[in-house]
Every structure is written in structure tokens, then in C-alpha cells.
XYZ file of C-alpha atoms in Angstrom:
176
model
C -2.694 22.585 -62.419
C -5.349 23.734 -59.995
C -6.543 20.190 -59.109
C -2.985 19.024 -58.268
C -2.468 22.039 -56.004
C -5.756 21.355 -54.243
C -4.843 17.657 -53.726
C -1.385 18.600 -52.479
C -2.886 21.168 -50.100
C -5.253 18.476 -48.708
C -2.300 16.088 -48.256
C -0.375 18.746 -46.315
C -3.408 19.445 -44.118
C -3.927 15.734 -43.434
C -0.203 15.277 -42.649
C -0.316 18.241 -40.233
C -3.468 16.837 -38.626
C -1.720 13.494 -38.017
C 1.291 15.251 -36.513
C -0.890 17.250 -34.110
C -2.908 14.143 -33.260
C 0.279 12.160 -32.539
C 1.611 14.929 -30.264
C -1.763 15.190 -28.510
C -2.048 11.418 -27.961
C 1.589 11.255 -26.825
C 0.963 14.029 -24.287
C -2.107 12.225 -22.946
C -0.238 8.919 -22.621
C 2.728 10.602 -20.917
C 0.398 12.395 -18.477
C -1.411 9.138 -17.678
C 1.877 7.292 -17.159
C 3.230 9.967 -14.801
C -0.071 10.167 -12.881
C -0.152 6.383 -12.396
C 3.524 5.957 -11.632
C 3.867 4.924 -7.990
C 7.095 4.864 -6.085
C 7.009 1.248 -4.899
C 10.437 1.521 -3.316
C 9.488 3.121 -0.020
C 12.304 3.329 2.524
C 12.246 0.313 4.847
C 13.107 0.630 8.530
C 14.367 -2.273 10.604
C 14.262 -2.580 14.382
C 15.809 -5.452 16.329
C 14.945 -5.687 20.023
C 17.948 -6.715 22.118
C 17.662 -9.917 24.131
C 16.082 -9.330 27.532
C 14.238 -6.182 26.409
C 10.805 -5.359 24.991
C 9.676 -2.509 22.790
C 6.438 -0.827 21.774
C 5.978 1.475 18.813
C 3.327 3.172 16.712
C 3.457 2.694 12.933
C 2.697 5.410 10.366
C -0.979 4.327 10.122
C -1.521 4.579 13.899
C -1.303 0.826 14.558
C 0.536 -0.221 17.727
C 3.122 -3.009 17.791
C 4.629 -4.590 20.902
C 7.854 -6.448 20.125
C 9.207 -9.297 22.246
C 12.859 -9.847 23.097
C 15.035 -10.852 20.123
C 12.406 -9.804 17.537
C 13.207 -8.033 14.267
C 10.532 -5.897 12.592
C 10.851 -4.489 9.058
C 8.321 -1.829 8.045
C 8.022 1.044 5.563
C 8.304 4.614 6.786
C 4.971 5.281 5.050
C 2.232 2.900 3.957
C 0.648 2.998 0.496
C -3.081 3.477 -0.050
C -3.554 -0.153 -1.167
C -1.896 -2.204 1.552
C 0.091 -2.049 4.782
C 2.791 -4.718 5.000
C 5.360 -5.478 7.700
C 7.738 -8.397 8.166
C 8.775 -9.990 11.451
C 11.205 -12.566 12.712
C 10.242 -13.173 16.316
C 7.113 -12.360 18.315
C 4.917 -9.276 18.161
C 1.493 -8.262 19.441
C -0.447 -6.012 17.053
C -3.292 -3.548 17.637
C -4.240 -2.612 14.087
C -5.972 0.589 13.050
C -9.024 -0.340 10.970
C -8.939 0.689 7.287
C -11.465 -0.993 4.958
C -9.520 -0.349 1.775
C -6.010 -1.152 3.032
C -5.508 -4.571 4.641
C -2.674 -4.979 7.121
C -0.334 -7.857 6.239
C 2.283 -9.468 8.479
C 4.800 -11.583 6.588
C 6.970 -14.192 8.309
C 9.381 -16.834 7.061
C 6.614 -19.477 7.300
C 3.339 -17.723 6.565
C 1.252 -14.583 6.259
C -1.421 -12.983 8.441
C -3.889 -10.558 6.819
C -6.208 -8.282 8.820
C -8.396 -5.203 8.471
C -8.545 -4.156 12.133
C -7.924 -6.319 15.183
C -5.706 -7.413 18.081
C -3.532 -10.475 17.522
C -0.169 -12.019 18.337
C 2.259 -13.550 15.827
C 5.077 -15.818 16.934
C 7.432 -16.697 14.082
C 11.010 -17.171 15.183
C 13.019 -18.403 12.217
C 15.648 -20.055 14.414
C 12.910 -22.009 16.314
C 11.014 -23.038 13.157
C 7.784 -21.868 14.788
C 4.673 -20.109 13.397
C 1.708 -19.368 15.676
C -0.971 -16.681 15.313
C -3.298 -15.988 18.260
C -6.378 -13.780 17.812
C -7.898 -11.767 20.671
C -10.269 -9.403 18.802
C -11.577 -9.121 15.246
C -10.814 -11.525 12.395
C -7.603 -12.590 10.653
C -6.774 -14.816 7.730
C -3.686 -16.958 8.300
C -1.952 -18.466 5.244
C 0.869 -21.010 5.102
C 1.813 -23.894 2.783
C -1.108 -23.187 0.418
C -3.586 -23.435 3.316
C -5.781 -20.730 4.836
C -7.619 -20.475 8.143
C -9.876 -17.605 9.173
C -9.595 -17.147 12.935
C -12.285 -15.826 15.283
C -11.576 -14.258 18.698
C -9.786 -16.535 21.196
C -8.553 -18.908 18.497
C -5.002 -19.807 17.517
C -3.480 -21.154 14.291
C -0.319 -23.238 14.628
C 1.779 -24.553 11.758
C 2.675 -28.096 12.769
C 4.261 -30.640 10.420
C 3.320 -28.440 7.453
C -0.379 -28.206 8.430
C -2.263 -25.243 9.866
C -4.146 -26.356 12.991
C -6.867 -24.312 14.713
C -7.220 -24.435 18.513
C -8.855 -22.445 21.332
C -6.888 -20.007 23.488
C -7.512 -21.232 27.022
C -5.699 -18.438 28.888
C -5.401 -15.015 27.223
C -3.529 -13.489 30.202
C -0.267 -14.380 28.393
C -0.978 -11.524 25.945
C -1.739 -8.809 28.508
């Protein structure tokens, strides 16, 4: 009958519409997933400064790092757009290139130092159980044991008996 053919024709059209819609939505979701997929596994470099020697280097973002004797620095070959993270065991002086949207983070075995652009020193030797951050310019946030201190120029944060303690830097010639 004519009515059955018309109903069947509508069902075929609706079924085809759903197939096209499913393909279209699938293509959009796949495109979004690929566009937002970030390679979080950037190659990590590691440098260990031999005892009795010092080293200076420039990171991929233009920041300068001065490494003390016996220090190990781990850093990515390229920083992401969201953050710039390095890890040290030892002592390093940092001159960080300012980037509003990408904080610079130094991780140590005891705590973390987060900056946007500044000059500071981090001393965190694992074998000495020591964590000290000294700020010369700018502002840093030091975190350890669920505590945070925001340092101003010529201040130091020391982790002592599990507590972060703020103190003044009396002689900054040590860092020159």
C-alpha cells in the first residue's frame, strides 16, 4: 500500500540521518581529542656537576641556572605552555625569564619553589637533609610539609624540624 511505502521511506530517511549524524559527531569528537592531546612525556635531561666544579647553563625558556658542585638538575628539553618545572638535588642559583602564564617550578626532595620571574637560590641536598631558599629579586612561593611562605627580596626560607622559617639575608655576597 501507498501509506506503508511512505512510512517505510520515512524510516529509511530517518535511519540514514542518524547514521550521518553519528559519523559527523564522531568526527568532531575525534578532531577535538586529537587537537587537545598533549604529549606530556617530554624528554628529560639530567646533568650532574662533578665534585669541585661548577656549571652554568641556559634552559629552553631563556632562564639561566648556575649549578654548585655535586648538584644534579633534571629538566625537560622543551617546556610546555602551562608550566616550567625542573628538579634539583643540590644547590642552584636561578635567574628566571618572566612569563605571566607559565610559572617556573623547582622541585626538591623536601619542598617546592614557584616563581614567575626572579633571582633566587635553592639549596636542597638530599644527603644533607637540607632545604633553604634565598630570594634576591622578585617574589617566590616556597612550599613544604603543607606550609607556604611567600618571600620578598633579601629573605630566606629554611625548613627546620619540619617547619618553614623566614629570616633576613644579612650578606648577599655569598650569591654573587
